[in-house]
PDB file of C-alpha atoms in Angstrom:
ATOM      1  CA  UNK A  37     -18.135  37.892  29.984  1.00 73.00           C
ATOM      2  CA  UNK A  38     -15.897  35.256  28.568  1.00 78.00           C
ATOM      3  CA  UNK A  39     -13.016  35.422  30.556  1.00 93.00           C
ATOM      4  CA  UNK A  40     -11.360  33.754  33.521  1.00 97.00           C
ATOM      5  CA  UNK A  41      -9.810  36.390  35.789  1.00 97.00           C
ATOM      6  CA  UNK A  42      -6.610  35.496  37.784  1.00 97.00           C
ATOM      7  CA  UNK A  43      -4.925  37.553  40.486  1.00 97.00           C
ATOM      8  CA  UNK A  44      -2.342  38.300  41.342  1.00 97.00           C
ATOM      9  CA  UNK A  45      -0.350  38.185  37.678  1.00 96.00           C
ATOM     10  CA  UNK A  46       2.857  37.701  39.701  1.00 97.00           C
ATOM     11  CA  UNK A  47       3.727  36.593  43.372  1.00 97.00           C
ATOM     12  CA  UNK A  48       7.013  36.350  45.217  1.00 97.00           C
ATOM     13  CA  UNK A  49       6.701  34.558  48.552  1.00 95.00           C
ATOM     14  CA  UNK A  50       8.919  33.077  51.352  1.00 94.00           C
ATOM     15  CA  UNK A  51       8.866  29.499  52.251  1.00 93.00           C
ATOM     16  CA  UNK A  52       7.164  30.550  55.632  1.00 92.00           C
ATOM     17  CA  UNK A  53       4.499  33.024  54.084  1.00 93.00           C
ATOM     18  CA  UNK A  54       0.594  31.995  53.383  1.00 96.00           C
ATOM     19  CA  UNK A  55      -0.721  33.463  50.375  1.00 97.00           C
ATOM     20  CA  UNK A  56      -3.764  32.970  48.064  1.00 98.00           C
ATOM     21  CA  UNK A  57      -4.382  32.846  44.417  1.00 98.00           C
ATOM     22  CA  UNK A  58      -7.880  33.879  42.993  1.00 98.00           C
ATOM     23  CA  UNK A  59      -9.895  32.808  40.067  1.00 98.00           C
ATOM     24  CA  UNK A  60     -13.257  34.220  39.074  1.00 98.00           C
ATOM     25  CA  UNK A  61     -15.424  33.539  36.265  1.00 97.00           C
ATOM     26  CA  UNK A  62     -19.087  34.602  35.297  1.00 94.00           C
ATOM     27  CA  UNK A  63     -19.846  32.432  32.335  1.00 94.00           C
ATOM     28  CA  UNK A  64     -21.874  30.190  34.412  1.00 93.00           C
ATOM     29  CA  UNK A  65     -19.478  27.400  34.180  1.00 93.00           C
ATOM     30  CA  UNK A  66     -19.793  24.340  36.829  1.00 91.00           C
ATOM     31  CA  UNK A  67     -16.428  23.043  36.726  1.00 91.00           C
ATOM     32  CA  UNK A  68     -13.333  24.681  37.564  1.00 93.00           C
ATOM     33  CA  UNK A  69      -9.506  23.748  37.784  1.00 93.00           C
ATOM     34  CA  UNK A  70      -6.193  24.567  39.018  1.00 95.00           C
ATOM     35  CA  UNK A  71      -3.373  23.496  36.912  1.00 95.00           C
ATOM     36  CA  UNK A  72       0.505  23.781  37.715  1.00 96.00           C
ATOM     37  CA  UNK A  73       2.833  24.622  34.663  1.00 96.00           C
ATOM     38  CA  UNK A  74       6.560  24.459  34.840  1.00 95.00           C
ATOM     39  CA  UNK A  75       8.767  25.845  32.218  1.00 92.00           C
ATOM     40  CA  UNK A  76       8.520  24.102  28.941  1.00 89.00           C
ATOM     41  CA  UNK A  77       6.444  21.595  30.040  1.00 92.00           C
ATOM     42  CA  UNK A  78       2.610  20.865  29.656  1.00 93.00           C
ATOM     43  CA  UNK A  79       0.026  21.802  32.516  1.00 94.00           C
ATOM     44  CA  UNK A  80      -0.462  19.324  35.013  1.00 92.00           C
ATOM     45  CA  UNK A  81      -3.867  19.047  36.732  1.00 91.00           C
ATOM     46  CA  UNK A  82      -3.867  19.731  40.349  1.00 94.00           C
ATOM     47  CA  UNK A  83      -7.383  19.913  41.457  1.00 93.00           C
ATOM     48  CA  UNK A  84     -11.074  19.737  39.935  1.00 90.00           C
ATOM     49  CA  UNK A  85     -14.280  21.340  41.450  1.00 92.00           C
ATOM     50  CA  UNK A  86     -17.542  20.310  39.932  1.00 88.00           C
ATOM     51  CA  UNK A  87     -20.740  22.040  41.185  1.00 88.00           C
ATOM     52  CA  UNK A  88     -18.662  23.563  44.153  1.00 89.00           C
ATOM     53  CA  UNK A  89     -17.390  20.129  45.361  1.00 90.00           C
ATOM     54  CA  UNK A  90     -13.846  18.912  44.995  1.00 90.00           C
ATOM     55  CA  UNK A  91     -14.178  15.986  42.907  1.00 84.00           C
ATOM     56  CA  UNK A  92     -10.393  15.353  41.871  1.00 78.00           C
ATOM     57  CA  UNK A  93      -7.153  15.938  43.846  1.00 81.00           C
ATOM     58  CA  UNK A  94      -4.298  14.700  41.976  1.00 80.00           C
ATOM     59  CA  UNK A  95      -2.117  13.701  44.836  1.00 85.00           C
ATOM     60  CA  UNK A  96      -1.343  17.290  45.450  1.00 92.00           C
ATOM     61  CA  UNK A  97       0.790  18.224  48.868  1.00 94.00           C
ATOM     62  CA  UNK A  98      -1.206  19.532  51.705  1.00 94.00           C
ATOM     63  CA  UNK A  99       0.651  22.856  51.522  1.00 95.00           C
ATOM     64  CA  UNK A 100      -1.737  23.544  48.680  1.00 97.00           C
ATOM     65  CA  UNK A 101      -5.296  23.790  49.845  1.00 96.00           C
ATOM     66  CA  UNK A 102      -8.150  24.685  47.207  1.00 96.00           C
ATOM     67  CA  UNK A 103     -11.361  26.491  48.135  1.00 96.00           C
ATOM     68  CA  UNK A 104     -14.596  27.101  46.244  1.00 95.00           C
ATOM     69  CA  UNK A 105     -16.651  29.739  48.089  1.00 94.00           C
ATOM     70  CA  UNK A 106     -19.310  29.883  45.093  1.00 92.00           C
ATOM     71  CA  UNK A 107     -19.814  28.657  41.626  1.00 90.00           C
ATOM     72  CA  UNK A 108     -17.882  31.900  40.287  1.00 95.00           C
ATOM     73  CA  UNK A 109     -14.872  31.666  42.610  1.00 97.00           C
ATOM     74  CA  UNK A 110     -11.971  29.457  43.211  1.00 97.00           C
ATOM     75  CA  UNK A 111      -9.083  29.938  45.401  1.00 98.00           C
ATOM     76  CA  UNK A 112      -5.751  28.329  46.093  1.00 98.00           C
ATOM     77  CA  UNK A 113      -4.090  28.783  49.582  1.00 98.00           C
ATOM     78  CA  UNK A 114      -0.464  28.241  49.817  1.00 97.00           C
ATOM     79  CA  UNK A 115       1.267  27.757  52.653  1.00 95.00           C
ATOM     80  CA  UNK A 116       5.067  26.543  53.661  1.00 94.00           C
ATOM     81  CA  UNK A 117       6.018  26.279  49.900  1.00 95.00           C
ATOM     82  CA  UNK A 118       9.039  24.999  48.697  1.00 96.00           C
ATOM     83  CA  UNK A 119      11.257  26.682  45.884  1.00 96.00           C
ATOM     84  CA  UNK A 120      10.399  23.683  43.559  1.00 96.00           C
ATOM     85  CA  UNK A 121       6.712  24.991  43.811  1.00 97.00           C
ATOM     86  CA  UNK A 122       7.810  27.867  41.816  1.00 97.00           C
ATOM     87  CA  UNK A 123       5.679  27.740  38.562  1.00 97.00           C
ATOM     88  CA  UNK A 124       2.804  29.168  36.482  1.00 97.00           C
ATOM     89  CA  UNK A 125      -0.503  28.305  38.136  1.00 98.00           C
ATOM     90  CA  UNK A 126      -3.427  28.320  35.739  1.00 97.00           C
ATOM     91  CA  UNK A 127      -7.135  28.503  36.442  1.00 97.00           C
ATOM     92  CA  UNK A 128      -9.579  27.176  34.028  1.00 95.00           C
ATOM     93  CA  UNK A 129     -13.428  26.637  33.840  1.00 94.00           C
ATOM     94  CA  UNK A 130     -15.739  24.679  31.553  1.00 91.00           C
ATOM     95  CA  UNK A 131     -19.474  23.934  31.480  1.00 88.00           C
ATOM     96  CA  UNK A 132     -18.804  20.390  32.372  1.00 75.00           C
ATOM     97  CA  UNK A 133     -15.590  18.343  32.698  1.00 64.00           C
ATOM     98  CA  UNK A 134     -15.916  16.045  29.642  1.00 68.00           C
ATOM     99  CA  UNK A 135     -17.682  17.659  26.668  1.00 73.00           C
ATOM    100  CA  UNK A 136     -16.559  21.209  26.328  1.00 80.00           C
ATOM    101  CA  UNK A 137     -13.525  23.127  25.891  1.00 87.00           C
ATOM    102  CA  UNK A 138     -11.978  24.831  28.722  1.00 91.00           C
ATOM    103  CA  UNK A 139     -11.457  28.636  29.359  1.00 94.00           C
ATOM    104  CA  UNK A 140      -8.097  29.403  30.860  1.00 95.00           C
ATOM    105  CA  UNK A 141      -6.948  32.510  32.792  1.00 96.00           C
ATOM    106  CA  UNK A 142      -3.817  34.014  32.130  1.00 96.00           C
ATOM    107  CA  UNK A 143      -2.203  32.506  35.347  1.00 96.00           C
ATOM    108  CA  UNK A 144      -0.305  33.600  38.115  1.00 97.00           C
ATOM    109  CA  UNK A 145       3.649  33.384  38.005  1.00 97.00           C
ATOM    110  CA  UNK A 146       4.724  32.155  41.459  1.00 97.00           C
ATOM    111  CA  UNK A 147       8.159  32.330  42.557  1.00 97.00           C
ATOM    112  CA  UNK A 148       8.877  30.717  46.393  1.00 97.00           C
ATOM    113  CA  UNK A 149      12.189  32.096  47.595  1.00 95.00           C
TER     114      UNK A 149
ATOM    115  CA  UNK B 148      -0.610  12.485  34.740  1.00 47.00           C
ATOM    116  CA  UNK B 149       0.377  13.324  31.071  1.00 50.00           C
ATOM    117  CA  UNK B 150      -0.987  10.854  28.387  1.00 66.00           C
ATOM    118  CA  UNK B 151      -0.283  12.433  25.106  1.00 76.00           C
ATOM    119  CA  UNK B 152       2.833  12.946  23.242  1.00 85.00           C
ATOM    120  CA  UNK B 153       3.380  15.413  20.257  1.00 89.00           C
ATOM    121  CA  UNK B 154       5.708  15.595  17.491  1.00 90.00           C
ATOM    122  CA  UNK B 155       7.664  17.435  16.570  1.00 94.00           C
ATOM    123  CA  UNK B 156       8.635  19.159  19.704  1.00 93.00           C
ATOM    124  CA  UNK B 157       9.630  22.134  17.649  1.00 96.00           C
ATOM    125  CA  UNK B 158       8.815  23.388  14.263  1.00 96.00           C
ATOM    126  CA  UNK B 159      10.008  26.413  12.214  1.00 97.00           C
ATOM    127  CA  UNK B 160       8.489  27.488   9.040  1.00 97.00           C
ATOM    128  CA  UNK B 161       8.478  30.455   6.714  1.00 98.00           C
ATOM    129  CA  UNK B 162       5.292  32.711   6.849  1.00 98.00           C
ATOM    130  CA  UNK B 163       2.671  31.385   4.535  1.00 98.00           C
ATOM    131  CA  UNK B 164       3.776  27.787   4.776  1.00 98.00           C
ATOM    132  CA  UNK B 165       1.468  25.271   6.442  1.00 98.00           C
ATOM    133  CA  UNK B 166       2.291  23.701   9.660  1.00 98.00           C
ATOM    134  CA  UNK B 167       1.348  20.270  10.857  1.00 98.00           C
ATOM    135  CA  UNK B 168       1.817  18.804  14.422  1.00 97.00           C
ATOM    136  CA  UNK B 169       0.830  15.386  15.669  1.00 97.00           C
ATOM    137  CA  UNK B 170      -0.436  14.139  18.907  1.00 95.00           C
ATOM    138  CA  UNK B 171      -0.743  10.375  19.978  1.00 94.00           C
ATOM    139  CA  UNK B 172      -2.213   9.318  23.180  1.00 91.00           C
ATOM    140  CA  UNK B 173      -2.724   6.225  25.122  1.00 87.00           C
ATOM    141  CA  UNK B 174      -6.165   5.418  26.404  1.00 84.00           C
ATOM    142  CA  UNK B 175      -9.761   5.626  25.179  1.00 84.00           C
ATOM    143  CA  UNK B 176     -11.099   9.446  25.185  1.00 86.00           C
ATOM    144  CA  UNK B 177     -14.361  11.396  24.849  1.00 86.00           C
ATOM    145  CA  UNK B 178     -13.055  14.084  22.789  1.00 90.00           C
ATOM    146  CA  UNK B 179      -9.696  15.672  21.978  1.00 93.00           C
ATOM    147  CA  UNK B 180      -8.917  19.390  22.101  1.00 94.00           C
ATOM    148  CA  UNK B 181      -6.264  21.658  20.875  1.00 96.00           C
ATOM    149  CA  UNK B 182      -4.813  24.660  22.755  1.00 96.00           C
ATOM    150  CA  UNK B 183      -2.284  27.265  21.956  1.00 97.00           C
ATOM    151  CA  UNK B 184      -0.109  29.035  24.606  1.00 96.00           C
ATOM    152  CA  UNK B 185       1.944  32.265  24.136  1.00 93.00           C
ATOM    153  CA  UNK B 186       4.939  32.857  26.017  1.00 83.00           C
ATOM    154  CA  UNK B 187       4.098  30.878  29.163  1.00 72.00           C
ATOM    155  CA  UNK B 188       0.665  32.666  29.719  1.00 85.00           C
ATOM    156  CA  UNK B 189      -2.696  31.311  29.621  1.00 88.00           C
ATOM    157  CA  UNK B 190      -4.034  28.826  27.123  1.00 94.00           C
ATOM    158  CA  UNK B 191      -6.400  29.514  24.414  1.00 95.00           C
ATOM    159  CA  UNK B 192      -8.948  26.766  23.170  1.00 94.00           C
ATOM    160  CA  UNK B 193      -8.721  26.263  19.311  1.00 96.00           C
ATOM    161  CA  UNK B 194     -10.831  23.174  18.508  1.00 95.00           C
ATOM    162  CA  UNK B 195     -12.496  20.291  19.893  1.00 94.00           C
ATOM    163  CA  UNK B 196     -13.112  17.056  17.991  1.00 95.00           C
ATOM    164  CA  UNK B 197     -15.358  14.368  19.551  1.00 92.00           C
ATOM    165  CA  UNK B 198     -14.431  10.763  19.608  1.00 92.00           C
ATOM    166  CA  UNK B 199     -16.747   9.968  16.845  1.00 94.00           C
ATOM    167  CA  UNK B 200     -15.794  12.558  14.526  1.00 96.00           C
ATOM    168  CA  UNK B 201     -12.874  12.114  11.885  1.00 97.00           C
ATOM    169  CA  UNK B 202     -12.278  15.649  10.838  1.00 98.00           C
ATOM    170  CA  UNK B 203     -12.830  19.148  11.799  1.00 97.00           C
ATOM    171  CA  UNK B 204     -12.256  22.621  10.506  1.00 97.00           C
ATOM    172  CA  UNK B 205     -12.073  26.202  12.024  1.00 95.00           C
ATOM    173  CA  UNK B 206     -10.925  28.977   9.622  1.00 97.00           C
ATOM    174  CA  UNK B 207      -7.155  27.955   8.972  1.00 98.00           C
ATOM    175  CA  UNK B 208      -7.211  25.089  11.355  1.00 98.00           C
ATOM    176  CA  UNK B 209      -7.789  21.665  10.279  1.00 98.00           C
ATOM    177  CA  UNK B 210      -7.888  18.590  12.892  1.00 98.00           C
ATOM    178  CA  UNK B 211      -8.073  14.892  12.176  1.00 98.00           C
ATOM    179  CA  UNK B 212      -8.717  12.081  14.527  1.00 97.00           C
ATOM    180  CA  UNK B 213      -8.096   8.551  14.064  1.00 97.00           C
ATOM    181  CA  UNK B 214      -9.118   6.568  17.061  1.00 94.00           C
ATOM    182  CA  UNK B 215      -7.967   3.149  15.779  1.00 95.00           C
ATOM    183  CA  UNK B 216      -4.207   4.759  15.914  1.00 95.00           C
ATOM    184  CA  UNK B 217      -5.012   6.795  18.937  1.00 94.00           C
ATOM    185  CA  UNK B 218      -3.740   9.787  17.057  1.00 96.00           C
ATOM    186  CA  UNK B 219      -4.651  13.252  15.887  1.00 96.00           C
ATOM    187  CA  UNK B 220      -3.267  16.048  13.693  1.00 98.00           C
ATOM    188  CA  UNK B 221      -3.452  19.813  13.565  1.00 98.00           C
ATOM    189  CA  UNK B 222      -2.819  21.653  10.378  1.00 98.00           C
ATOM    190  CA  UNK B 223      -2.392  25.324  10.145  1.00 98.00           C
ATOM    191  CA  UNK B 224      -2.575  26.588   6.719  1.00 98.00           C
ATOM    192  CA  UNK B 225      -1.067  29.769   5.359  1.00 98.00           C
ATOM    193  CA  UNK B 226       0.688  30.406   8.786  1.00 97.00           C
ATOM    194  CA  UNK B 227       1.390  34.006  10.175  1.00 97.00           C
ATOM    195  CA  UNK B 228       4.135  35.326  12.306  1.00 97.00           C
ATOM    196  CA  UNK B 229       1.292  35.505  14.892  1.00 96.00           C
ATOM    197  CA  UNK B 230       0.978  31.704  14.854  1.00 97.00           C
ATOM    198  CA  UNK B 231       4.189  31.535  16.801  1.00 97.00           C
ATOM    199  CA  UNK B 232       3.406  29.777  20.018  1.00 97.00           C
ATOM    200  CA  UNK B 233       3.268  26.416  21.757  1.00 96.00           C
ATOM    201  CA  UNK B 234       0.426  24.021  20.768  1.00 97.00           C
ATOM    202  CA  UNK B 235      -0.777  21.304  22.985  1.00 96.00           C
ATOM    203  CA  UNK B 236      -3.349  18.559  22.388  1.00 95.00           C
ATOM    204  CA  UNK B 237      -5.356  17.520  25.371  1.00 93.00           C
ATOM    205  CA  UNK B 238      -7.752  14.502  25.816  1.00 89.00           C
ATOM    206  CA  UNK B 239     -10.652  14.132  28.090  1.00 80.00           C
ATOM    207  CA  UNK B 240     -11.268  10.614  29.149  1.00 67.00           C
ATOM    208  CA  UNK B 241     -13.192   9.503  32.323  1.00 61.00           C
ATOM    209  CA  UNK B 242     -12.424  12.351  34.442  1.00 60.00           C
ATOM    210  CA  UNK B 243     -10.667  15.295  33.140  1.00 70.00           C
ATOM    211  CA  UNK B 244      -8.096  17.001  30.608  1.00 79.00           C
ATOM    212  CA  UNK B 245      -4.595  15.767  30.333  1.00 84.00           C
ATOM    213  CA  UNK B 246      -2.315  17.441  28.146  1.00 91.00           C
ATOM    214  CA  UNK B 247       0.409  16.411  25.653  1.00 91.00           C
ATOM    215  CA  UNK B 248       4.077  17.339  25.704  1.00 92.00           C
ATOM    216  CA  UNK B 249       3.289  20.381  23.143  1.00 94.00           C
ATOM    217  CA  UNK B 250       4.847  21.461  19.953  1.00 96.00           C
ATOM    218  CA  UNK B 251       6.792  24.735  19.750  1.00 96.00           C
ATOM    219  CA  UNK B 252       5.801  26.440  16.463  1.00 97.00           C
ATOM    220  CA  UNK B 253       7.950  29.414  15.087  1.00 97.00           C
ATOM    221  CA  UNK B 254       6.692  31.178  12.020  1.00 98.00           C
ATOM    222  CA  UNK B 255       9.559  33.456  10.440  1.00 97.00           C
ATOM    223  CA  UNK B 256       8.251  36.685   8.862  1.00 94.00           C
TER     224      UNK B 256
END
């Protein structure tokens, strides 16, 4: 298995809703990432997990809460989002976070209404 | 936390022509990677070049790296309509991967 699987592919949520994005990989990669991408912009790093521990939080608002239940799964819990949080959310994994290329999922297109 | 810039921002060529896009970055790096993204979906890893390498090939792709100028280039030879996509350079430094601004390539059949 050489893929990163993200669910759902599309999500529409209200500003008072709580939802979660899910990401799964079975390549044995020990680093996993959440990126946010706005239209016509490059991906921006949100969080990095290394060996299931949060190692980097790029000053992301607390309404985004990451979780890494095990080495294959990564979740992003969403609560009280704003319309400006609408974006493509990308999950990625790599063998480590320095020396190897990243494998990206196809993303979740999030719309906050 | 974007540290790379690419040019041109957009490039339109005829099928069969070569496409060259450039990336400049600001700080020291461990390696530099190139990714392709189709229609705002997931990114696909194309090639990785380490800081001690100067040139690398993969199929129709050729990447160069000049660490003294903090720049890299991606050459796609004999382009195809299917190469139409956005291309991003990305650098790994102390901690993680930062993406450049991207080049939108359109290959006209």
